[in-house]
């Protein structure tokens, strides 16, 4: 496959980091966005540098339109195009529904859904002009099946899947494919609040009897880059937890 210019949001840690690493190692030009974890982003850059791979890291809060706009302009000015956008950045909030405040709602929706709307809007203009592109949105199993005490998170992820399907239709004439990847439980810092016992209990419910690795989501992004006939889909990467 010809080398692509790929923007990955939230690539300092967890799943986004694995995606940035995997695609960089495949020879693509990756711009890894981060917000708070500058050291982690620099650490990944240094790790890849040892393999003579140049990772471009860029700080932007993807819940802020102005910062997104500056990031996208930076990438387009430097590389002339964005072939693949991976909307991965996200946060979690565990709270009983009746305790959720307006601030909580805005925090989750701005970081998880408004961010995807905004980054996609800024990047799509250049993809439409180029008449090509791939957008991969990282949603969640909880957007598909709901989640007790994580209702606003589930709303944000279900919203992403709705946006994915709508844009797959709207952008098809511009030769832009749009898909979601809905991971199940993946071993990242997002799940640090789960005890070993919690995880063992969840693993019992998963047909493959284990939680997933960030690299397994990264490989799914690679698969979507390779298979030109997939658009408008929510690809579950969940060990069979929901089917
Ligand atoms: P994580 O380990 O907590 O990492 C989250 C990443 O998102 C970090 O790199 C963080 O960057 C970035 N981020 C958060 N808010 C941001 C913002 N406003 N602007 C820019 N970057 C931001 O989480 P993860 O498990 O890798 O999750 C990645 C995605 O997968 C999320 O969308 C999550 O909802 C989804 N997901 C995860 C699981 C799971 O079990 N882990 C399951 C389903 C879906 P900084 O630290 O630099 O701020």
mmCIF file of N, CA and C and ligand atoms in Angstrom, residues 9-17 33-38 60-64 87-92 110-112 115 138-142 153 157 160 181-191, ligand 1:
data_model
loop_
_atom_site.group_PDB
_atom_site.id
_atom_site.type_symbol
_atom_site.label_atom_id
_atom_site.label_comp_id
_atom_site.label_asym_id
_atom_site.label_seq_id
_atom_site.Cartn_x
_atom_site.Cartn_y
_atom_site.Cartn_z
ATOM 1 N N UNK A 9 -6.085 11.175 16.667
ATOM 2 C CA UNK A 9 -6.298 11.992 17.864
ATOM 3 C C UNK A 9 -6.140 11.128 19.118
ATOM 4 N N UNK A 10 -5.692 11.776 20.202
ATOM 5 C CA UNK A 10 -5.523 11.051 21.475
ATOM 6 C C UNK A 10 -4.525 9.911 21.366
ATOM 7 N N UNK A 11 -3.350 10.222 20.812
ATOM 8 C CA UNK A 11 -2.385 9.151 20.517
ATOM 9 C C UNK A 11 -1.238 9.074 21.531
ATOM 10 N N UNK A 12 -1.366 9.773 22.651
ATOM 11 C CA UNK A 12 -0.279 9.717 23.648
ATOM 12 C C UNK A 12 -0.318 8.438 24.458
ATOM 13 N N UNK A 13 -1.526 7.876 24.631
ATOM 14 C CA UNK A 13 -1.677 6.700 25.502
ATOM 15 C C UNK A 13 -2.647 5.699 24.873
ATOM 16 N N UNK A 14 -2.660 4.480 25.443
ATOM 17 C CA UNK A 14 -3.699 3.500 25.147
ATOM 18 C C UNK A 14 -3.863 3.126 23.679
ATOM 19 N N UNK A 15 -5.122 3.106 23.244
ATOM 20 C CA UNK A 15 -5.459 2.633 21.897
ATOM 21 C C UNK A 15 -4.872 3.551 20.817
ATOM 22 N N UNK A 16 -4.981 4.854 21.017
ATOM 23 C CA UNK A 16 -4.473 5.809 20.019
ATOM 24 C C UNK A 16 -2.971 5.667 19.836
ATOM 25 N N UNK A 17 -2.283 5.447 20.942
ATOM 26 C CA UNK A 17 -0.832 5.251 20.891
ATOM 27 C C UNK A 17 -0.493 3.994 20.062
ATOM 28 N N UNK A 33 -1.743 13.224 17.742
ATOM 29 C CA UNK A 33 -2.251 14.308 18.586
ATOM 30 C C UNK A 33 -2.248 13.874 20.057
ATOM 31 N N UNK A 34 -1.949 14.826 20.932
ATOM 32 C CA UNK A 34 -2.062 14.570 22.373
ATOM 33 C C UNK A 34 -2.585 15.847 23.011
ATOM 34 N N UNK A 35 -2.986 15.751 24.285
ATOM 35 C CA UNK A 35 -3.419 16.965 24.981
ATOM 36 C C UNK A 35 -2.620 17.148 26.257
ATOM 37 N N UNK A 36 -2.910 16.302 27.287
ATOM 38 C CA UNK A 36 -2.249 16.517 28.580
ATOM 39 C C UNK A 36 -0.952 15.732 28.734
ATOM 40 N N UNK A 37 -0.815 14.623 27.994
ATOM 41 C CA UNK A 37 0.311 13.707 28.248
ATOM 42 C C UNK A 37 1.485 13.954 27.295
ATOM 43 N N UNK A 38 2.105 15.143 27.444
ATOM 44 C CA UNK A 38 3.218 15.514 26.556
ATOM 45 C C UNK A 38 4.377 14.515 26.666
ATOM 46 N N UNK A 60 -3.095 19.411 20.977
ATOM 47 C CA UNK A 60 -4.359 20.140 20.777
ATOM 48 C C UNK A 60 -5.435 19.474 21.614
ATOM 49 N N UNK A 61 -6.266 20.297 22.225
ATOM 50 C CA UNK A 61 -7.433 19.785 22.951
ATOM 51 C C UNK A 61 -8.555 19.652 21.918
ATOM 52 N N UNK A 62 -8.954 18.413 21.630
ATOM 53 C CA UNK A 62 -9.943 18.212 20.568
ATOM 54 C C UNK A 62 -11.382 18.529 20.989
ATOM 55 N N UNK A 63 -11.535 19.102 22.176
ATOM 56 C CA UNK A 63 -12.867 19.613 22.521
ATOM 57 C C UNK A 63 -12.942 21.118 22.221
ATOM 58 N N UNK A 64 -11.880 21.676 21.632
ATOM 59 C CA UNK A 64 -11.811 23.118 21.342
ATOM 60 C C UNK A 64 -11.643 23.355 19.846
ATOM 61 N N UNK A 87 -10.389 9.279 14.625
ATOM 62 C CA UNK A 87 -10.944 10.004 15.775
ATOM 63 C C UNK A 87 -10.969 9.049 16.960
ATOM 64 N N UNK A 88 -9.901 9.090 17.746
ATOM 65 C CA UNK A 88 -9.764 8.130 18.854
ATOM 66 C C UNK A 88 -9.907 8.780 20.234
ATOM 67 N N UNK A 89 -9.515 10.057 20.362
ATOM 68 C CA UNK A 89 -9.477 10.697 21.697
ATOM 69 C C UNK A 89 -10.814 10.542 22.404
ATOM 70 N N UNK A 90 -10.752 10.227 23.675
ATOM 71 C CA UNK A 90 -11.997 10.106 24.430
ATOM 72 C C UNK A 90 -11.734 9.987 25.916
ATOM 73 N N UNK A 91 -12.773 10.261 26.685
ATOM 74 C CA UNK A 91 -12.699 10.143 28.140
ATOM 75 C C UNK A 91 -13.923 9.355 28.629
ATOM 76 N N UNK A 92 -13.828 8.892 29.868
ATOM 77 C CA UNK A 92 -14.911 8.094 30.434
ATOM 78 C C UNK A 92 -15.459 8.826 31.659
ATOM 79 N N UNK A 110 -18.577 17.000 24.991
ATOM 80 C CA UNK A 110 -17.573 17.829 24.294
ATOM 81 C C UNK A 110 -16.324 17.030 23.949
ATOM 82 N N UNK A 111 -15.857 16.206 24.888
ATOM 83 C CA UNK A 111 -14.618 15.454 24.653
ATOM 84 C C UNK A 111 -14.817 14.269 23.718
ATOM 85 N N UNK A 112 -15.991 13.650 23.755
ATOM 86 C CA UNK A 112 -16.185 12.401 22.993
ATOM 87 C C UNK A 112 -16.949 12.576 21.689
ATOM 88 N N UNK A 115 -15.997 16.654 19.743
ATOM 89 C CA UNK A 115 -14.631 16.543 19.213
ATOM 90 C C UNK A 115 -14.629 15.826 17.860
ATOM 91 N N UNK A 138 -13.445 5.854 16.723
ATOM 92 C CA UNK A 138 -13.420 4.828 17.769
ATOM 93 C C UNK A 138 -14.610 5.076 18.693
ATOM 94 N N UNK A 139 -15.603 4.201 18.589
ATOM 95 C CA UNK A 139 -16.784 4.346 19.460
ATOM 96 C C UNK A 139 -16.638 3.370 20.614
ATOM 97 N N UNK A 140 -17.627 2.531 20.877
ATOM 98 C CA UNK A 140 -17.513 1.597 22.012
ATOM 99 C C UNK A 140 -18.663 0.602 21.994
ATOM 100 N N UNK A 141 -18.424 -0.554 22.552
ATOM 101 C CA UNK A 141 -19.495 -1.533 22.763
ATOM 102 C C UNK A 141 -20.644 -0.900 23.560
ATOM 103 N N UNK A 142 -20.312 0.063 24.447
ATOM 104 C CA UNK A 142 -21.350 0.645 25.296
ATOM 105 C C UNK A 142 -22.313 1.536 24.502
ATOM 106 N N UNK A 153 -21.541 8.543 28.645
ATOM 107 C CA UNK A 153 -20.493 7.946 27.787
ATOM 108 C C UNK A 153 -21.158 7.135 26.673
ATOM 109 N N UNK A 157 -21.018 7.670 22.533
ATOM 110 C CA UNK A 157 -20.509 6.657 21.602
ATOM 111 C C UNK A 157 -21.584 6.237 20.596
ATOM 112 N N UNK A 160 -21.598 8.828 17.992
ATOM 113 C CA UNK A 160 -20.507 8.645 17.018
ATOM 114 C C UNK A 160 -20.949 7.661 15.922
ATOM 115 N N UNK A 181 -15.043 1.822 14.799
ATOM 116 C CA UNK A 181 -14.596 0.595 15.465
ATOM 117 C C UNK A 181 -15.148 0.683 16.883
ATOM 118 N N UNK A 182 -15.885 -0.341 17.286
ATOM 119 C CA UNK A 182 -16.477 -0.369 18.631
ATOM 120 C C UNK A 182 -15.745 -1.416 19.477
ATOM 121 N N UNK A 183 -14.727 -0.974 20.242
ATOM 122 C CA UNK A 183 -14.017 -1.955 21.069
ATOM 123 C C UNK A 183 -14.865 -2.406 22.251
ATOM 124 N N UNK A 184 -14.577 -3.624 22.707
ATOM 125 C CA UNK A 184 -15.114 -4.092 23.990
ATOM 126 C C UNK A 184 -14.195 -3.572 25.080
ATOM 127 N N UNK A 185 -13.871 -4.410 26.058
ATOM 128 C CA UNK A 185 -12.954 -3.958 27.118
ATOM 129 C C UNK A 185 -11.513 -4.166 26.648
ATOM 130 N N UNK A 186 -10.768 -3.064 26.600
ATOM 131 C CA UNK A 186 -9.383 -3.098 26.117
ATOM 132 C C UNK A 186 -8.466 -2.675 27.266
ATOM 133 N N UNK A 187 -7.320 -3.305 27.349
ATOM 134 C CA UNK A 187 -6.403 -3.091 28.471
ATOM 135 C C UNK A 187 -5.671 -1.749 28.341
ATOM 136 N N UNK A 188 -6.289 -0.689 28.876
ATOM 137 C CA UNK A 188 -5.657 0.639 28.883
ATOM 138 C C UNK A 188 -5.939 1.313 30.229
ATOM 139 N N UNK A 189 -5.325 2.497 30.399
ATOM 140 C CA UNK A 189 -5.511 3.248 31.657
ATOM 141 C C UNK A 189 -6.963 3.673 31.867
ATOM 142 N N UNK A 190 -7.762 3.674 30.789
ATOM 143 C CA UNK A 190 -9.170 4.061 30.943
ATOM 144 C C UNK A 190 -9.887 3.126 31.920
ATOM 145 N N UNK A 191 -9.381 1.905 32.048
ATOM 146 C CA UNK A 191 -10.044 0.931 32.921
ATOM 147 C C UNK A 191 -9.318 0.725 34.249
HETATM 148 P P1 LIG B 1 -6.829 6.218 27.558
HETATM 149 O O1 LIG B 1 -5.795 5.185 27.759
HETATM 150 O O2 LIG B 1 -7.418 6.915 28.729
HETATM 151 O O3 LIG B 1 -6.274 7.290 26.509
HETATM 152 C C1 LIG B 1 -7.102 8.353 26.101
HETATM 153 C C2 LIG B 1 -6.376 9.173 25.066
HETATM 154 O O4 LIG B 1 -7.267 10.211 24.626
HETATM 155 C C3 LIG B 1 -5.138 9.841 25.623
HETATM 156 O O5 LIG B 1 -4.111 9.791 24.663
HETATM 157 C C4 LIG B 1 -5.593 11.285 25.850
HETATM 158 O O6 LIG B 1 -4.558 12.233 25.644
HETATM 159 C C5 LIG B 1 -6.594 11.445 24.725
HETATM 160 N N1 LIG B 1 -7.564 12.544 24.977
HETATM 161 C C6 LIG B 1 -8.586 12.584 25.849
HETATM 162 N N2 LIG B 1 -9.209 13.769 25.784
HETATM 163 C C7 LIG B 1 -8.560 14.492 24.829
HETATM 164 C C8 LIG B 1 -8.729 15.796 24.298
HETATM 165 N N3 LIG B 1 -9.698 16.613 24.736
HETATM 166 N N4 LIG B 1 -7.880 16.209 23.326
HETATM 167 C C9 LIG B 1 -6.898 15.393 22.878
HETATM 168 N N5 LIG B 1 -6.674 14.156 23.350
HETATM 169 C C10 LIG B 1 -7.504 13.709 24.311
HETATM 170 O O7 LIG B 1 -8.095 5.597 26.796
HETATM 171 P P2 LIG B 1 -8.185 4.421 25.700
HETATM 172 O O8 LIG B 1 -8.719 3.241 26.369
HETATM 173 O O9 LIG B 1 -6.949 4.354 24.891
HETATM 174 O O10 LIG B 1 -9.386 5.033 24.820
HETATM 175 C C11 LIG B 1 -9.208 5.474 23.483
HETATM 176 C C12 LIG B 1 -10.581 5.513 22.828
HETATM 177 O O11 LIG B 1 -11.127 4.188 22.810
HETATM 178 C C13 LIG B 1 -11.585 6.386 23.574
HETATM 179 O O12 LIG B 1 -12.401 7.073 22.652
HETATM 180 C C14 LIG B 1 -12.412 5.373 24.341
HETATM 181 O O13 LIG B 1 -13.694 5.836 24.630
HETATM 182 C C15 LIG B 1 -12.428 4.212 23.371
HETATM 183 N N6 LIG B 1 -12.713 2.910 23.998
HETATM 184 C C16 LIG B 1 -11.893 2.383 24.949
HETATM 185 C C17 LIG B 1 -12.207 1.156 25.519
HETATM 186 C C18 LIG B 1 -11.353 0.502 26.558
HETATM 187 O O14 LIG B 1 -11.801 -0.506 27.166
HETATM 188 N N7 LIG B 1 -10.136 0.976 26.827
HETATM 189 C C19 LIG B 1 -13.367 0.477 25.096
HETATM 190 C C20 LIG B 1 -14.175 1.046 24.132
HETATM 191 C C21 LIG B 1 -13.841 2.264 23.591
HETATM 192 P P3 LIG B 1 -3.798 13.047 26.836
HETATM 193 O O15 LIG B 1 -3.522 12.058 27.933
HETATM 194 O O16 LIG B 1 -2.570 13.539 26.133
HETATM 195 O O17 LIG B 1 -4.722 14.162 27.257
#
